[in-house]
Coordinates of N, CA and C in Angstrom, one line a residue:
X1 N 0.8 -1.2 0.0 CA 0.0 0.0 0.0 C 0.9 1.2 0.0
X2 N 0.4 2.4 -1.1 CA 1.5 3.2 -1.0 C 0.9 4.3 -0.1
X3 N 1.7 5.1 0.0 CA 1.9 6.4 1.4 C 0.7 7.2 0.2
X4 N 0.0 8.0 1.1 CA -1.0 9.1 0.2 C 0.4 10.4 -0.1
X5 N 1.0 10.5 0.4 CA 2.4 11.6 -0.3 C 2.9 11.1 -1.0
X6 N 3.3 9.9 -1.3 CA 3.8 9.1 -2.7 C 2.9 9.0 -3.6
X7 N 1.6 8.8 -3.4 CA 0.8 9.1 -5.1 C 0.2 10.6 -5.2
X8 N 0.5 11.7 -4.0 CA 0.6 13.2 -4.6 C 1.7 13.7 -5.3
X9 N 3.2 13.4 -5.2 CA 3.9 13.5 -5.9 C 4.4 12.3 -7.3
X10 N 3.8 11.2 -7.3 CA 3.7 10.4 -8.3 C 3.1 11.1 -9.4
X11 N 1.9 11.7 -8.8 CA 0.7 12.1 -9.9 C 1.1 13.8 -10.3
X12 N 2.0 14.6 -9.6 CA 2.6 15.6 -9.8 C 3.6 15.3 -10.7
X13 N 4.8 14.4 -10.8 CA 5.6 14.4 -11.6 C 5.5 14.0 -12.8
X14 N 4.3 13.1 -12.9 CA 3.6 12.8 -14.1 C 3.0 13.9 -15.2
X15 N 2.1 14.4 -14.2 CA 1.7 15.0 -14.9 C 2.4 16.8 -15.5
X16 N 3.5 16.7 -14.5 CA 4.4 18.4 -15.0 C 5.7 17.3 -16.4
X17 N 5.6 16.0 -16.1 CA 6.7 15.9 -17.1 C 7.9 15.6 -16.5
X18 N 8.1 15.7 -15.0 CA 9.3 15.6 -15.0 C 10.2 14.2 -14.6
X19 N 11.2 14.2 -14.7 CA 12.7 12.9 -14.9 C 11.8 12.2 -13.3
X20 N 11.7 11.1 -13.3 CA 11.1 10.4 -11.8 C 12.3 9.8 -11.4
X21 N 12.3 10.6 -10.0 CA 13.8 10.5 -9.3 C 14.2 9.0 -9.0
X22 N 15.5 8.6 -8.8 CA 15.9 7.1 -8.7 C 15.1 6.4 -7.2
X23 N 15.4 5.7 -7.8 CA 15.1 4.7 -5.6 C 15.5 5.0 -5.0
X24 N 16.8 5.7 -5.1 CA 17.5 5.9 -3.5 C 16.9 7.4 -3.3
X25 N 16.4 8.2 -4.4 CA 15.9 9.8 -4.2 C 14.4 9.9 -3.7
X26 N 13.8 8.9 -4.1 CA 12.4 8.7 -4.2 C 11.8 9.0 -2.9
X27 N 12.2 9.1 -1.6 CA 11.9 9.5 -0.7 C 12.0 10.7 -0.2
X28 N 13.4 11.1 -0.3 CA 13.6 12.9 -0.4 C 12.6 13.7 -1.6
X29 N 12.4 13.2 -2.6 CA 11.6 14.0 -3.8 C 10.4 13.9 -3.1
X30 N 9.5 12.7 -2.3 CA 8.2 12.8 -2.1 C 7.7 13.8 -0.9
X31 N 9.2 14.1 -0.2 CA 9.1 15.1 1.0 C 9.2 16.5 0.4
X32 N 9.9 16.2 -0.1 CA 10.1 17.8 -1.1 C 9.2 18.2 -1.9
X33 N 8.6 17.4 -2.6 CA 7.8 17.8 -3.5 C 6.2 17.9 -2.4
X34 N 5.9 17.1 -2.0 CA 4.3 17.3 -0.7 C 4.9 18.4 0.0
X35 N 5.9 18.8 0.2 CA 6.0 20.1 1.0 C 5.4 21.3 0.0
X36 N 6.1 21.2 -0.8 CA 6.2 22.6 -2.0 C 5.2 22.8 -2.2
X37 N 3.8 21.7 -2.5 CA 2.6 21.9 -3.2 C 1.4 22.2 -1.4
X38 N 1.6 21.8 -0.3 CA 1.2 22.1 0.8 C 1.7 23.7 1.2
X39 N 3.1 24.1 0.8 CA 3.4 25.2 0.5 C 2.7 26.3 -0.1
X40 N 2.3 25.4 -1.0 CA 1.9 26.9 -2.0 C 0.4 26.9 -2.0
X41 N -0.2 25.7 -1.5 CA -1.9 26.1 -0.8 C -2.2 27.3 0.1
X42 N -1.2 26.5 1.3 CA -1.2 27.2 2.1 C -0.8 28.7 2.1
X43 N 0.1 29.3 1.2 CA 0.2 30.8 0.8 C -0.9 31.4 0.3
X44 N -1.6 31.2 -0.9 CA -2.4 30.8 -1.5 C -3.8 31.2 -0.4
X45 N -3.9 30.2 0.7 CA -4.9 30.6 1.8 C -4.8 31.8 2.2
X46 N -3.7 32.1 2.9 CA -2.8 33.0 3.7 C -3.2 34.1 2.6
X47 N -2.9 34.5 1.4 CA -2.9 35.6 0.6 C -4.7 36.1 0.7
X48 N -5.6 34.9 0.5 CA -6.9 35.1 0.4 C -7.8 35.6 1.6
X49 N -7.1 35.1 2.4 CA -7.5 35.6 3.8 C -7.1 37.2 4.3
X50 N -5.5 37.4 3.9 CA -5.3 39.1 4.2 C -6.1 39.9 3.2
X51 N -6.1 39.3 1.6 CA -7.1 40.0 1.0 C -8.7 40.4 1.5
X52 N -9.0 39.2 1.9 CA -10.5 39.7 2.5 C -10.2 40.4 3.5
X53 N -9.3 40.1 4.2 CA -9.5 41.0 5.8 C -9.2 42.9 5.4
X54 N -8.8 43.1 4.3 CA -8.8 44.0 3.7 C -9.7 45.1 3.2
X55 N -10.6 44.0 2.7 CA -11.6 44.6 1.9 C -12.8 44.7 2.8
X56 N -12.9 44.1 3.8 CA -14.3 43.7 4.9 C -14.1 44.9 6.0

């Protein structure tokens, strides 16, 4: 059974195209990569939320 962060970054690399890192990388890439994309939600929230608190 795979990790739910191994098929968010399986299904990310797939789908951007990119080189699918070796076996020995494949664990660093799925932390790095589930970071970056939890990253940029969460900015993403954070932006949307100072915007409204702006505008209200």
């Amino acid at each position: 059974m795979k990790n739910p962060f191994q098929g968010i970054a399986e299904s990310f690399i797939l789908t951007v195209g990119i080189t699918p890192p070796t076996p020995e990388k494949e664990r660093a890439a799925t932390i790095f990569i589930s970071a970056m994309l939890f990253g940029t939600i969460l900015f993403a929230l954070a932006v949307g939320v100072f915007i409204l608190r702006r505008i209200i």
